Coordinates of C-alpha atoms and ligand atoms in Angstrom, one line a residue:
X1 CA -24.2 -5.9 7.1
X2 CA -21.7 -7.1 4.6
X3 CA -22.1 -3.5 2.2
X4 CA -20.9 -1.8 5.8
X5 CA -18.1 -4.5 5.7
X6 CA -16.4 -3.3 2.6
X7 CA -17.4 0.3 2.9
X8 CA -15.3 0.9 6.0
X9 CA -12.2 -1.4 5.5
X10 CA -9.0 1.1 5.2
X11 CA -6.7 -0.7 3.5
X12 CA -6.8 -0.3 -0.6
X13 CA -7.2 -3.7 -1.6
X14 CA -5.2 -2.4 -4.6
X15 CA -2.6 -1.1 -3.3
X16 CA 0.8 -2.1 -2.0
X17 CA 0.7 0.6 0.7
X18 CA -1.9 1.8 3.0
X19 CA -4.0 4.1 1.4
X20 CA -2.5 8.0 1.4
X21 CA -5.2 10.6 2.6
X22 CA -5.7 14.5 1.0
X23 CA -7.8 16.5 2.4
X24 CA -9.4 19.2 0.8
X25 CA -10.4 22.8 2.8
X26 CA -14.3 23.1 2.9
X27 CA -16.6 26.0 2.3
X28 CA -16.4 28.8 4.5
X29 CA -18.5 32.2 3.8
X30 CA -17.8 34.8 6.3
X31 CA -18.1 37.4 3.8
X32 CA -14.3 38.0 3.0
X33 CA -13.3 39.1 -0.5
X34 CA -11.0 36.4 -1.7
X35 CA -11.2 32.9 -1.6
X36 CA -8.3 30.2 -0.2
X37 CA -8.4 26.8 -1.8
X38 CA -5.8 24.8 0.3
X39 CA -5.1 20.5 -0.3
X40 CA -3.2 18.9 2.4
X41 CA -1.1 15.7 1.7
X42 CA 0.8 13.2 4.2
X43 CA 0.5 13.0 7.9
X44 CA -1.5 14.5 10.3
X45 CA 0.6 17.6 11.4
X46 CA 0.5 19.0 7.8
X47 CA -3.2 18.5 8.1
X48 CA -3.1 20.8 11.3
X49 CA -0.5 22.8 9.7
X50 CA -3.3 23.5 7.0
X51 CA -5.7 24.7 9.4
X52 CA -2.9 27.5 10.9
X53 CA -2.4 28.8 7.3
X54 CA -5.9 29.1 7.1
X55 CA -6.3 30.8 10.3
X56 CA -3.2 33.3 9.1
X57 CA -4.8 33.5 6.1
X58 CA -8.5 34.1 7.7
X59 CA -6.9 37.0 9.2
X60 CA -5.7 38.8 5.8
X61 CA -8.9 38.5 3.8
X62 CA -9.6 35.4 2.9
X63 CA -12.7 32.6 3.3
X64 CA -11.8 29.3 2.2
X65 CA -13.3 27.1 -0.7
X66 CA -13.9 23.3 -1.6
X67 CA -13.6 24.3 -5.3
X68 CA -10.5 25.0 -6.8
X69 CA -12.1 27.0 -9.8
X70 CA -13.2 29.2 -7.4
X71 CA -10.0 30.2 -5.3
X72 CA -7.9 33.3 -5.6
X73 CA -5.4 31.8 -4.1
X74 CA -4.7 27.8 -4.5
X75 CA -2.1 26.2 -1.9
X76 CA -0.9 22.5 -2.0
X77 CA 0.6 21.6 2.0
X78 CA 3.2 18.7 1.1
X79 CA 5.0 15.4 2.2
X80 CA 7.8 14.0 1.2
X81 CA 8.0 11.2 3.2
X82 CA 8.1 8.9 0.3
X83 CA 9.0 9.6 -3.3
X84 CA 5.8 8.4 -4.1
X85 CA 4.0 11.4 -2.3
X86 CA 6.6 13.8 -4.1
X87 CA 5.3 12.4 -7.4
X88 CA 1.2 12.8 -6.6
X89 CA 2.1 16.4 -5.7
X90 CA 3.6 16.8 -9.2
X91 CA 1.1 15.7 -10.9
X92 CA -1.7 17.4 -9.3
X93 CA -0.2 20.5 -9.6
X94 CA -0.4 19.7 -13.7
X95 CA -4.2 19.3 -13.2
X96 CA -3.7 23.0 -12.4
X97 CA -2.3 24.4 -15.5
X98 CA -5.2 24.8 -17.4
X99 CA -7.4 27.5 -15.1
X100 CA -3.9 29.1 -14.5
X101 CA -4.0 29.7 -18.1
X102 CA -7.5 31.1 -17.9
X103 CA -6.8 33.1 -15.1
X104 CA -3.3 34.3 -14.5
X105 CA -3.7 36.3 -11.6
X106 CA -4.2 33.1 -9.7
X107 CA -2.1 32.3 -7.4
X108 CA -0.5 29.3 -6.3
X109 CA 1.6 28.3 -3.8
X110 CA 3.3 25.1 -2.2
X111 CA 3.5 24.4 1.2
X112 CA 5.2 22.0 3.5
X113 CA 7.8 19.6 3.2
X114 CA 8.4 19.2 -0.7
X115 CA 8.7 22.9 -0.2
X116 CA 11.3 23.2 2.3
X117 CA 13.1 20.3 0.7
X118 CA 13.2 21.8 -3.1
X119 CA 13.4 25.1 -2.2
X120 CA 13.6 27.1 -5.8
X121 CA 14.5 24.1 -7.2
X122 CA 10.7 23.6 -7.3
X123 CA 10.1 27.2 -9.1
X124 CA 12.5 26.6 -11.6
X125 CA 10.8 23.0 -12.4
X126 CA 7.2 23.5 -11.9
X127 CA 6.7 26.9 -13.9
X128 CA 3.3 27.4 -12.8
X129 CA 3.9 27.7 -8.7
X130 CA 4.0 31.4 -7.9
X131 CA 5.2 30.5 -4.0
X132 CA 7.5 28.2 -2.0
X133 CA 7.3 28.4 1.7
X134 CA 8.5 26.0 4.3
X135 CA 6.7 24.9 7.3
X136 CA 8.4 27.8 9.9
X137 CA 7.4 30.7 7.7
X138 CA 3.3 30.4 7.5
X139 CA 3.4 34.0 9.2
X140 CA 4.9 35.3 6.2
X141 CA 2.2 34.0 3.8
X142 CA -0.1 37.1 3.3
X143 CA 3.3 39.4 2.1
X144 CA 4.1 36.3 0.3
X145 CA 1.0 36.2 -1.3
X146 CA 1.1 40.2 -1.7
X147 CA 4.5 40.0 -3.8
X148 CA 2.8 36.9 -6.3
X149 CA -0.1 39.2 -7.0
X150 CA 2.7 41.6 -8.0
X151 CA 4.3 39.4 -10.4
X152 CA 6.7 38.3 -8.3
X153 CA 8.3 34.8 -7.2
X154 CA 8.3 34.4 -4.0
X155 CA 9.8 32.0 -1.3
X156 CA 10.6 31.6 2.3
X157 CA 11.8 28.2 3.3
X158 CA 14.1 29.5 6.7
X159 CA 13.9 27.1 9.3
X160 CA 13.2 28.2 12.8
X161 CA 14.4 26.9 16.1
X162 CA 10.9 28.4 18.4
X163 CA 8.5 28.9 16.6
X164 CA 5.4 26.8 17.2
X165 CA 2.4 28.5 16.5
X166 CA 1.4 28.6 20.0
X167 CA -0.6 31.9 19.1
X168 CA -2.5 30.7 16.5
X169 CA -6.1 29.1 16.6
X170 CA -6.5 27.0 13.8
X171 CA -9.5 27.0 11.6
X172 CA -10.8 23.4 11.5
X173 CA -10.9 22.2 7.8
X174 CA -12.3 18.7 7.7
X175 CA -14.2 18.6 10.8
X176 CA -16.9 16.7 12.0
X177 CA -17.0 18.4 15.2
X178 CA -16.0 16.0 17.6
X179 CA -12.2 15.2 16.9
X180 CA -9.7 17.6 16.3
X181 CA -6.0 17.7 16.0
X182 CA -3.7 19.9 18.2
X183 CA 0.3 20.3 17.7
X184 CA 2.0 20.1 20.5
X185 CA 5.8 20.2 19.2
X186 CA 7.5 20.5 16.1
X187 CA 10.6 19.2 14.2
X188 CA 12.4 16.0 15.4
X189 CA 15.9 16.0 16.6
X190 CA 16.3 12.1 16.1
X191 CA 18.1 11.3 12.7
X192 CA 16.3 7.8 11.4
X193 CA 18.5 7.4 9.0
X194 CA 15.8 7.0 6.4
X195 CA 13.8 9.8 7.2
X196 CA 13.8 13.3 5.7
X197 CA 11.6 15.3 8.5
X198 CA 14.8 16.5 10.5
X199 CA 15.4 18.3 7.1
X200 CA 12.3 19.9 6.5
X201 CA 10.9 20.1 9.9
X202 CA 14.2 21.6 11.4
X203 CA 14.8 21.2 15.4
X204 CA 12.4 19.8 18.2
X205 CA 10.4 22.8 19.9
X206 CA 7.8 22.3 22.4
X207 CA 4.9 24.3 22.3
X208 CA 3.6 26.3 25.5
X209 CA 1.4 23.7 27.7
X210 CA -1.2 26.4 28.3
X211 CA -1.7 27.5 25.0
X212 CA -2.4 24.0 24.2
X213 CA -4.7 23.4 27.6
X214 CA -6.7 26.7 26.5
X215 CA -7.1 25.1 22.7
X216 CA -8.5 22.0 24.4
X217 CA -10.6 24.1 26.4
X218 CA -12.0 26.1 23.9
X219 CA -12.7 22.8 21.6
X220 CA -14.4 21.2 23.9
X221 CA -16.9 24.2 24.7
X222 CA -17.7 24.3 21.1
X223 CA -18.7 20.4 21.3
X224 CA -16.0 18.8 20.6
X225 CA -15.1 15.7 22.2
X226 CA -11.7 14.3 21.2
X227 CA -8.5 15.7 21.1
X228 CA -5.4 13.9 19.6
X229 CA -2.0 15.9 20.5
X230 CA 0.4 15.3 17.7
X231 CA 4.3 15.7 17.2
X232 CA 6.9 13.5 15.7
X233 CA 8.4 12.2 18.7
X234 CA 5.5 12.9 21.6
X235 CA 7.6 11.5 24.4
X236 CA 10.0 13.9 24.0
X237 CA 8.0 16.4 24.8
X238 CA 9.6 19.0 27.2
X239 CA 9.0 22.8 28.0
X240 CA 10.2 25.2 30.4
X241 CA 8.5 29.1 30.7
X242 CA 12.6 29.7 30.1
X243 CA 13.2 27.6 26.9
X244 CA 10.7 25.5 24.3
X245 CA 14.2 24.6 21.9
X246 CA 14.6 21.0 23.2
X247 CA 18.4 20.8 22.8
X248 CA 19.3 24.2 24.7
X249 CA 16.0 23.0 27.4
X250 CA 18.5 19.8 28.4
X251 CA 21.5 22.1 28.3
X252 CA 20.0 24.7 30.4
X253 CA 18.6 21.7 32.9
X254 CA 21.9 20.4 33.1
X255 CA 23.3 23.5 34.2
X256 CA 20.3 24.0 36.7
X257 CA 19.4 26.9 35.5
X258 CA 15.6 26.3 34.5
X259 CA 13.3 24.6 37.4
X260 CA 10.0 24.1 35.8
X261 CA 10.3 21.4 33.4
X262 CA 6.9 19.9 31.5
X263 CA 7.2 16.4 30.2
X264 CA 4.4 14.4 27.9
X265 CA 3.3 12.9 31.4
X266 CA 2.4 16.2 32.8
X267 CA 1.1 17.6 29.7
X268 CA -1.5 14.8 28.8
X269 CA -2.6 15.0 32.6
X270 CA -3.3 18.3 32.2
X271 CA -5.5 18.3 29.1
X272 CA -7.1 14.9 30.4
X273 CA -8.7 17.3 33.3
X274 CA -10.0 19.9 31.2
X275 CA -13.1 17.4 31.3
X276 CA -13.8 14.0 32.2
X277 CA -16.0 13.9 28.8
X278 CA -13.0 14.9 26.7
X279 CA -10.9 12.3 25.0
X280 CA -7.3 12.2 25.0
X281 CA -5.1 11.1 22.2
X282 CA -2.0 11.2 20.8
X283 CA 0.7 10.4 17.9
X284 CA 3.4 9.4 17.3
X285 CA 5.1 7.9 20.4
X286 CA 8.9 6.9 19.9
X287 CA 9.9 3.3 21.6
X288 CA 13.0 4.9 23.3
X289 CA 11.5 7.5 25.1
X290 CA 8.2 6.3 25.7
X291 CA 8.1 6.1 29.9
X292 CA 6.2 3.8 32.4
X293 CA 5.6 7.6 34.1
X294 CA 2.9 7.6 30.4
X295 CA 2.0 4.8 30.7
X296 CA 0.6 5.0 34.3
X297 CA -1.0 8.4 33.6
X298 CA -2.9 7.0 31.2
X299 CA -4.3 4.4 33.3
X300 CA -5.1 6.9 35.8
X301 CA -7.5 8.9 33.5
X302 CA -10.4 7.1 32.2
X303 CA -10.5 9.5 29.1
X304 CA -7.1 9.4 27.9
X305 CA -7.2 6.9 25.5
X306 CA -5.2 2.9 25.7
X307 CA -4.0 3.0 22.2
X308 CA -0.5 3.6 21.4
X309 CA 0.6 3.7 17.8
X310 CA 4.8 3.1 18.5
X311 CA 6.2 2.2 15.0
X312 CA 9.3 -0.7 15.1
X313 CA 10.2 0.1 11.6
X314 CA 11.6 -3.3 11.9
X315 CA 12.5 -6.5 14.1
X316 CA 16.0 -6.8 13.3
X317 CA 18.4 -5.4 15.8
X318 CA 20.9 -4.8 13.1
X319 CA 18.6 -3.2 10.6
X320 CA 17.1 -0.9 13.1
X321 CA 20.9 0.4 14.2
X322 CA 21.7 1.1 10.2
X323 CA 18.1 2.5 10.6
X324 CA 19.7 4.8 13.5
X325 CA 16.5 4.2 15.8
X326 CA 18.5 3.6 19.0
X327 CA 17.0 1.3 20.2
X328 CA 16.8 -3.3 19.9
X329 CA 14.4 -5.4 18.8
X330 CA 15.0 -6.3 22.8
X331 CA 13.9 -2.9 23.6
X332 CA 10.3 -2.8 22.0
X333 CA 9.8 -5.9 23.4
X334 CA 10.3 -4.4 26.9
X335 CA 8.4 -1.4 26.1
X336 CA 5.8 -3.4 25.0
X337 CA 5.8 -5.9 27.7
X338 CA 5.4 -2.6 30.4
X339 CA 2.0 -1.7 28.0
X340 CA 0.6 -4.7 28.3
X341 CA 1.4 -5.2 32.0
X342 CA 0.7 -1.4 33.1
X343 CA -2.5 -1.1 30.8
X344 CA -3.7 -4.7 30.0
X345 CA -4.1 -6.8 27.0
X346 CA -6.9 -4.5 25.5
X347 CA -4.9 -1.8 24.6
X348 CA -4.6 -0.7 21.3
X349 CA -1.0 -1.1 19.8
X350 CA -0.3 -0.1 16.7
X351 CA 3.0 0.1 14.3
X352 CA 5.0 1.7 11.4
X353 CA 6.6 -0.8 9.2
X354 CA 9.4 -0.4 6.6
X355 CA 10.2 -3.2 4.2
X356 CA 13.4 -3.9 2.3
X357 CA 15.7 -1.5 3.9
X358 CA 19.2 -0.8 2.5
X359 CA 21.1 -4.7 3.0
X360 CA 18.1 -6.0 4.7
X361 CA 18.4 -10.1 4.6
X362 CA 15.6 -12.9 4.3
X363 CA 16.2 -13.3 7.9
X364 CA 16.6 -10.1 9.3
X365 CA 13.0 -9.5 6.9
X366 CA 11.7 -12.8 9.2
X367 CA 12.7 -11.1 12.4
X368 CA 10.1 -8.4 11.4
X369 CA 7.3 -10.9 11.0
X370 CA 8.5 -12.7 14.1
X371 CA 8.1 -9.3 15.6
X372 CA 4.6 -8.8 14.5
X373 CA 3.6 -12.5 16.0
X374 CA 5.0 -11.7 19.5
X375 CA 3.3 -7.7 19.5
X376 CA -0.1 -8.8 17.3
X377 CA -0.5 -5.2 16.6
X378 CA -4.0 -3.7 16.4
X379 CA -2.6 -2.1 12.7
X380 CA 0.2 -0.9 11.3
X381 CA 1.1 1.4 8.0
X382 CA 3.2 -0.6 6.1
X383 CA 5.7 0.7 3.8
X384 CA 8.6 -0.8 1.3
X385 CA 12.3 1.8 1.6
X386 CA 11.8 4.5 -0.9
X387 CA 15.3 6.5 -0.4
X388 CA 15.3 10.2 -0.1
X389 CA 17.7 12.6 -1.6
X390 CA 19.8 14.3 1.5
X391 CA 19.1 11.6 4.2
X392 CA 21.8 9.7 6.2
X393 CA 20.8 6.3 4.9
X394 CA 21.3 7.4 0.6
X395 CA 24.7 8.9 2.1
X396 CA 25.8 5.4 3.7
X397 CA 24.0 2.9 2.3
X398 CA 23.2 1.6 -1.1
X399 CA 19.4 1.0 -1.5
X400 CA 20.2 -2.7 -2.9
X401 CA 16.9 -4.7 -2.1
X402 CA 15.1 -5.1 -6.0
X403 CA 11.7 -3.2 -5.9
X404 CA 10.4 -6.7 -6.4
X405 CA 11.7 -8.1 -3.3
X406 CA 10.7 -4.9 -1.2
X407 CA 7.0 -5.4 -2.2
X408 CA 7.2 -9.1 -2.1
X409 CA 8.3 -8.7 1.6
X410 CA 6.1 -5.5 2.0
X411 CA 3.2 -8.2 1.0
X412 CA 4.4 -10.5 3.4
X413 CA 4.0 -8.0 6.6
X414 CA 0.4 -6.7 5.0
X415 CA -1.3 -10.5 4.9
X416 CA 0.2 -10.7 8.5
X417 CA -1.2 -7.5 9.9
X418 CA -4.6 -8.3 8.3
X419 CA -4.4 -11.5 10.0
X420 CA -3.3 -10.5 13.6
X421 CA -5.9 -7.4 12.6
X422 CA -9.1 -9.8 12.5
X423 CA -7.6 -11.9 15.7
X424 CA -7.5 -8.7 17.7
X425 CA -10.6 -7.6 16.8
X426 CA -11.9 -11.0 17.5
X427 CA -10.8 -10.4 21.4
X428 CA -13.0 -7.7 21.5
X429 CA -16.1 -9.9 20.5
X430 CA -18.7 -10.7 23.7
X431 CA -17.8 -7.2 25.2
X432 CA -19.4 -4.2 25.8
X433 CA -17.1 -0.8 24.2
X434 CA -18.1 2.7 25.3
X435 CA -18.0 3.9 22.1
X436 CA -17.8 8.0 20.8
X437 CA -19.4 8.5 17.7
X438 CA -18.4 10.2 15.2
X439 CA -21.1 10.7 12.2
X440 CA -23.1 8.3 10.1
X441 CA -22.0 5.4 8.6
X442 CA -20.7 6.0 5.6
X443 CA -22.7 2.7 3.7
X444 CA -25.9 3.4 6.0
X445 CA -27.9 6.6 7.0
X446 CA -29.1 4.0 9.7
X447 CA -26.4 2.9 11.2
X448 CA -23.6 5.2 13.5
X449 CA -20.0 4.9 13.1
X450 CA -17.6 5.9 15.9
X451 CA -14.5 4.9 18.1
X452 CA -13.5 2.8 21.2
X453 CA -10.7 3.8 23.4
X454 CA -8.5 1.2 21.7
X455 CA -8.7 2.9 18.6
X456 CA -11.0 0.6 16.7
X457 CA -14.3 1.5 14.5
X458 CA -17.6 0.3 15.8
X459 CA -20.4 0.6 13.8
X460 CA -24.0 0.1 15.2
X461 CA -27.5 0.8 14.6
X462 CA -28.5 4.5 15.0
X463 CA -31.3 4.7 17.1
X464 CA -31.8 7.8 18.9
X465 CA -27.9 8.8 19.3
X466 CA -26.1 11.4 17.3
X467 CA -22.7 12.6 16.8
X468 CA -20.6 13.1 20.1
X469 CA -22.3 11.1 22.0
X470 CA -20.6 8.4 24.2
X471 CA -22.5 4.9 24.0
X472 CA -22.1 1.6 25.6
X473 CA -21.8 -1.0 22.7
X474 CA -21.9 -4.6 23.0
X475 CA -19.9 -5.9 20.1
X476 CA -21.2 -9.3 18.5
X477 CA -19.4 -9.5 14.9
X478 CA -15.7 -8.0 13.6
X479 CA -14.0 -7.9 9.9
X480 CA -10.5 -7.1 9.6
X481 CA -11.0 -3.3 10.4
X482 CA -14.4 -2.7 11.8
X483 CA -16.4 -4.2 15.0
X484 CA -20.4 -4.4 14.8
X485 CA -22.7 -4.5 17.2
X486 CA -25.5 -3.0 19.3
X487 CA -26.1 -0.3 21.4
X488 CA -26.9 -1.4 25.4
X489 CA -27.9 2.2 26.6
Ligands
SAM1 N1 8.1 10.1 13.7 C1 7.5 9.0 13.4 C2 8.0 7.9 14.3 O1 9.3 8.2 14.5 O2 7.8 7.0 13.9 C3 7.4 8.6 11.9 C4 7.2 9.9 11.1 S1 7.0 9.2 9.1 C5 6.0 10.8 8.8 C6 6.0 8.1 8.7 C7 6.2 6.6 8.8 O3 6.5 6.8 7.5 C8 7.5 6.3 9.4 O4 7.4 5.8 10.9 C9 8.5 5.5 8.7 O5 7.6 4.3 8.9 C10 7.8 5.9 6.8 N2 9.2 6.4 6.4 C11 9.2 7.4 6.9 N3 10.6 7.6 5.7 C12 10.7 6.5 4.9 C13 11.4 5.9 3.7 N4 12.2 6.8 3.2 N5 10.9 4.9 2.9 C14 9.6 4.5 3.7 N6 9.1 4.5 4.8 C15 9.6 5.7 5.4
SF4_2 FE1 11.8 10.6 11.0 FE2 12.5 9.1 13.2 FE3 12.0 12.0 13.4 FE4 9.9 9.8 13.4 S1 11.6 9.9 15.0 S2 10.6 11.8 12.2 S3 11.2 8.5 11.7 S4 13.0 11.0 12.1

């Protein structure tokens, strides 16, 4: 069992931060003439976008490949959230230099947040790049690739107020056939002062709920058993037949010009009704917007998972105000209390934390640690503050916490989180958990890996179970990252 435990620890022990995932396209041969290789960085929204990009390219004559050496077109779908994310992409681009020299007809495109942030500067700075395309311009990709093939540099970084790609059926790229992501909204209208997203992804808009339910139903019919609904701030999902742009919709609502409004609680209920055997997850919830109506809807449906990713960022009200998060420590605690009251203590709660934001004092950092003591998060994504050009914080505040202090504070946050992840996992011992099997364990072919409703990874002996099965597992051991047990069915 010890070997398995090491294998599935998700925190990179050599790193100060949670491991960054990079996803690459898989091999698909449907007889198309050309090959697309796509590599995706950053958040799940980006991974979902790459599936939309692949679908658009598939309709225009491209199969995907897992080997960039065999590609006619290489796309990097990029992230700008922290400086490190951009440096990783820049370094990766140098790997393609050699192949581009050998194969000058190869088209290399940078998509996503970095494309949006840097625009034509990226074409000037990275000579091998042919295309720069922002997140709202993917429908234009075939035309832009056409221009690049004629030797022209091509760019489209226009942001849209309505685009949701609702009609596009994503090509599932890294799928295990059990879990899939569904984008339910795009952009963000919050202006957290540290964050580049409102600048790279534009205004908030919600996708037609009927197209979301259709996608969930299609996935279920294909054998998928879990969907994760994605948005930067899912609780602010709002759609009416007349309007999908949040700001415009709220104006219409005030003027009494729209009657049918679907909110996030309505949406998760609609998706949950696709089938009781389809698990529904969502991310990310915003503490200022999560409502009791949403919590009661989670409670009402067994297949809506008991797990909420509710990023706190800091445990100190002054820092939260500087971050423009629009809630206080007390408000955050009130929301956690509501989750515990309505959904019980077993509901999984995770967070994002930023260490060393501008002017954060030692006492204020201690407030973050004491918030962690109060909530006992099951899991956290933890970062030190990285100033991003153009954000409100970059304009208004000095990035004055020395790197060594940021790193030390982050380490304290990580250490505390490890303690509580372990403590929370121990509460799951000697209980039966309903696990959705996602595949075999990385270390042992004889064991299966799946997740409980609270999003905990559970490992157990395979027997005759397979991917996509629901299995009742009695958990009798755990690590900081994993529950271990045996099936009782
Ligand atoms: N929309 C989500 C929310 O509000 O919680 C989060 C989106 S962001 C893609 C993911 C996380 O990256 C944030 O929650 C924050 O903790 C972290 N992050 C964003 N900007 C950052 C920055 N400038 N420095 C360090 N971490 C940052
Ligand atoms: Fe960034 Fe804040 Fe929007 Fe999240 S809610 S994407 S942190 S601006």
